[in-house]
Coordinates of C-alpha atoms in Angstrom, one line a residue:
M10 CA -42.7 12.1 31.1
A11 CA -39.5 10.3 30.9
D12 CA -36.3 12.2 30.1
T13 CA -34.8 12.1 26.6
V14 CA -31.2 11.0 27.0
K15 CA -28.4 10.7 24.5
F16 CA -24.9 9.2 25.3
W17 CA -21.9 9.8 23.1
F18 CA -19.1 7.2 23.5
D19 CA -15.9 6.0 22.0
P20 CA -15.8 2.2 22.7
S21 CA -12.1 2.4 23.6
C22 CA -12.5 4.8 26.4
P23 CA -12.5 3.1 29.9
W24 CA -13.9 6.3 31.6
A25 CA -16.8 6.4 29.1
W26 CA -17.4 2.7 29.7
M27 CA -17.6 3.4 33.5
T28 CA -20.1 6.2 32.9
S29 CA -22.1 4.1 30.6
R30 CA -22.6 1.5 33.3
W31 CA -24.0 4.1 35.6
V32 CA -26.3 5.4 32.9
D33 CA -27.5 1.9 32.3
E34 CA -28.3 1.6 36.0
V35 CA -30.3 4.9 36.2
S36 CA -32.2 4.2 32.9
S37 CA -33.4 0.9 34.3
L38 CA -34.4 2.5 37.6
R39 CA -36.0 5.6 36.1
G40 CA -37.5 3.8 33.1
F41 CA -36.2 5.9 30.3
D42 CA -34.4 4.9 27.0
V43 CA -30.9 6.0 26.1
E44 CA -29.9 6.8 22.5
W45 CA -26.3 5.5 22.2
K46 CA -24.2 7.6 19.8
V47 CA -20.7 7.3 18.5
M48 CA -18.0 9.9 19.1
S49 CA -14.3 9.4 18.2
L50 CA -11.2 10.2 20.2
A51 CA -9.3 9.8 16.9
V52 CA -11.3 12.6 15.2
L53 CA -11.3 14.7 18.4
N54 CA -7.5 14.7 18.4
E55 CA -6.7 14.6 14.7
D56 CA -5.3 18.2 14.6
Q57 CA -4.1 18.2 18.3
D58 CA -0.5 18.0 19.6
V59 CA -0.6 14.8 21.5
S60 CA 2.1 12.3 22.5
E61 CA 3.1 9.7 19.9
E62 CA 2.1 7.0 22.4
Y63 CA -1.4 8.4 22.6
R64 CA -1.6 8.9 18.8
A65 CA -0.6 5.2 18.2
F66 CA -3.7 4.3 20.0
F67 CA -6.0 6.0 17.5
P68 CA -6.0 3.5 14.6
R69 CA -7.2 0.8 16.9
A70 CA -9.9 3.0 18.4
L71 CA -11.0 4.1 15.0
R72 CA -11.7 0.5 14.0
Y73 CA -14.1 0.2 16.9
T74 CA -15.9 3.4 16.1
R75 CA -16.3 2.5 12.5
L76 CA -17.7 -0.9 13.4
T77 CA -20.2 0.6 15.8
Q78 CA -21.4 3.2 13.4
A79 CA -21.9 0.5 10.8
A80 CA -24.0 -1.3 13.3
Q81 CA -26.1 1.9 13.8
E82 CA -26.6 2.5 10.1
L83 CA -27.4 -1.1 9.3
H84 CA -29.0 -2.6 12.3
G85 CA -30.1 0.3 14.6
Q86 CA -30.0 1.2 18.3
K87 CA -30.6 -2.2 19.8
T88 CA -27.5 -3.6 18.0
V89 CA -25.5 -0.5 18.8
K90 CA -26.0 -1.0 22.5
A91 CA -25.4 -4.8 22.3
L92 CA -22.2 -4.3 20.4
Y93 CA -20.9 -1.6 22.7
D94 CA -21.5 -3.9 25.6
A95 CA -19.8 -6.9 23.9
L96 CA -16.8 -4.7 22.8
G97 CA -16.5 -3.0 26.2
A98 CA -16.5 -6.3 28.1
R99 CA -13.5 -7.5 26.2
I100 CA -11.6 -4.2 26.0
H101 CA -12.1 -3.0 29.5
L102 CA -13.1 -6.0 31.6
G103 CA -11.0 -8.4 29.6
G104 CA -8.1 -6.1 29.1
S105 CA -7.7 -7.1 25.4
T106 CA -5.6 -4.7 23.2
D107 CA -6.0 -6.8 20.0
P108 CA -9.0 -5.8 17.8
D109 CA -8.5 -8.9 15.7
E110 CA -9.5 -10.9 18.8
V111 CA -12.0 -8.4 20.3
I112 CA -14.1 -7.8 17.2
P113 CA -14.9 -11.4 16.0
A114 CA -15.8 -12.4 19.6
A115 CA -18.1 -9.3 20.1
L116 CA -19.8 -10.0 16.7
A117 CA -20.5 -13.5 17.5
E118 CA -22.0 -12.5 20.8
V119 CA -24.4 -10.2 19.4
G120 CA -25.3 -12.5 16.4
L121 CA -23.7 -10.6 13.6
P122 CA -21.8 -12.5 10.9
A123 CA -18.1 -12.6 11.0
S124 CA -18.0 -10.7 7.7
F125 CA -19.3 -7.7 9.5
A126 CA -15.8 -7.2 10.8
D127 CA -14.9 -5.6 7.4
W128 CA -16.7 -2.4 8.5
A129 CA -14.0 -1.8 11.0
D130 CA -11.6 -1.1 8.3
S131 CA -14.0 0.7 5.9
D132 CA -14.4 4.6 5.7
H133 CA -17.9 4.1 4.1
Y134 CA -19.7 5.5 7.0
D135 CA -17.0 7.9 8.2
D136 CA -19.2 10.9 7.2
R137 CA -22.0 9.6 9.4
M138 CA -19.5 8.8 12.2
R139 CA -18.0 12.3 12.1
A140 CA -21.5 13.9 12.0
S141 CA -22.4 11.9 15.2
H142 CA -19.1 13.0 16.8
F143 CA -19.6 16.6 16.1
D144 CA -23.3 16.6 17.0
G145 CA -22.1 15.7 20.5
M146 CA -19.1 18.0 20.6
E147 CA -21.0 21.0 19.4
R148 CA -23.2 20.8 22.4
V149 CA -20.4 21.0 24.9
G150 CA -17.4 22.5 23.2
Q151 CA -14.3 21.0 21.7
D152 CA -12.1 21.0 24.8
V153 CA -13.7 17.8 26.4
G154 CA -13.8 14.2 25.4
T155 CA -16.0 11.2 26.0
P156 CA -18.6 10.7 27.3
V157 CA -21.0 13.4 26.4
I158 CA -24.5 13.1 27.8
A159 CA -27.6 15.2 26.7
V160 CA -30.6 15.0 29.0
N161 CA -33.5 16.8 27.2
D162 CA -31.9 20.2 26.2
V163 CA -29.0 20.0 28.8
A164 CA -25.7 18.6 27.6
F165 CA -22.4 18.0 29.5
F166 CA -19.1 16.1 29.5
G167 CA -18.8 13.3 32.0
P168 CA -19.1 12.6 34.8
V169 CA -15.8 10.8 35.2
I170 CA -16.5 8.3 37.9
S171 CA -14.9 5.2 39.5
P172 CA -16.5 2.9 40.3
A173 CA -20.0 3.3 38.8
P174 CA -22.6 3.7 41.6
T175 CA -25.7 1.6 41.8
G176 CA -29.1 1.9 43.3
D177 CA -29.9 5.0 45.3
D178 CA -26.4 6.2 45.0
A179 CA -26.7 6.1 41.2
L180 CA -29.9 8.1 41.3
K181 CA -28.6 10.7 43.7
L182 CA -25.5 11.2 41.4
W183 CA -27.8 11.5 38.4
D184 CA -30.1 14.0 39.9
G185 CA -27.2 16.1 41.1
V186 CA -25.3 16.1 37.9
V187 CA -28.4 17.0 35.8
A188 CA -29.3 19.8 38.2
V189 CA -25.9 21.3 38.1
A190 CA -25.4 21.0 34.4
G191 CA -29.0 22.6 33.9
F192 CA -27.8 25.9 35.5
D193 CA -27.1 28.3 32.6
G194 CA -24.1 29.8 34.1
F195 CA -22.3 26.6 35.2
F196 CA -19.3 25.4 33.2
E197 CA -16.8 23.3 35.2
L198 CA -16.4 21.3 38.4
K199 CA -13.3 19.1 38.6
R200 CA -10.8 17.5 40.9
S201 CA -7.7 15.4 40.0
R202 CA -8.4 11.7 39.6
T203 CA -6.8 9.6 42.4
R204 CA -7.7 6.2 41.0
E205 CA -7.9 4.1 37.9
P206 CA -11.2 2.7 36.6
I207 CA -12.7 0.2 39.1
F208 CA -14.9 -1.9 36.9
A209 CA -16.8 -3.6 39.8
P210 CA -19.9 -1.6 40.6
A211 CA -19.9 0.4 43.9
A212 CA -21.8 -1.1 46.7
S213 CA -25.1 0.6 47.3
T214 CA -28.4 0.1 49.1
A215 CA -31.3 -0.9 46.8
A216 CA -33.0 1.9 45.1
T217 CA -36.4 2.9 46.6
S218 CA -37.3 5.7 44.2
A219 CA -40.3 5.1 42.0
P220 CA -39.9 5.2 38.2
A221 CA -40.5 8.6 36.6
E222 CA -44.0 8.9 35.2

């Protein structure tokens, strides 16, 4: 039986983007589906003491989370993933910091009308967005960020990786992370980051593992 996997992301986070590329790779090799769910760095930090520079980023990030939640409510999972891919390609690969450029281009790519951009500035689905956010956070605690991954009944923050591995390397990392996170007494494994996100995938030999039954 294939794993049940849920992935919480804020579209603005480059580290979540990196991890999502790895999860994409593993899901294609192992043959499981992923439920893509919104979380919000703006909501996570709304009552936190953060720098003004970081706080200035939240309104832009909130527009992307609102837009993605609206896609979930109105068009479902297939559109959520397609929109995340289209937004991320422009935000992270393209380096754009202007939502007024990113959003119309992403909507056009996934076949949504230009008027759908209005959802980025609407609080209509904020209750659903916040519920999705807290659903993820309650599984791992409030002192982490994005991404959060749940594999069957095991949830964890991260992993924070750069670059995203492919092939057998992606599968080895997946099996190791899920095994460690599944140990009831395990809480934390960390080392300081020594590089920024490397968006090109890591070189790897082709996967030879058979898909899960």
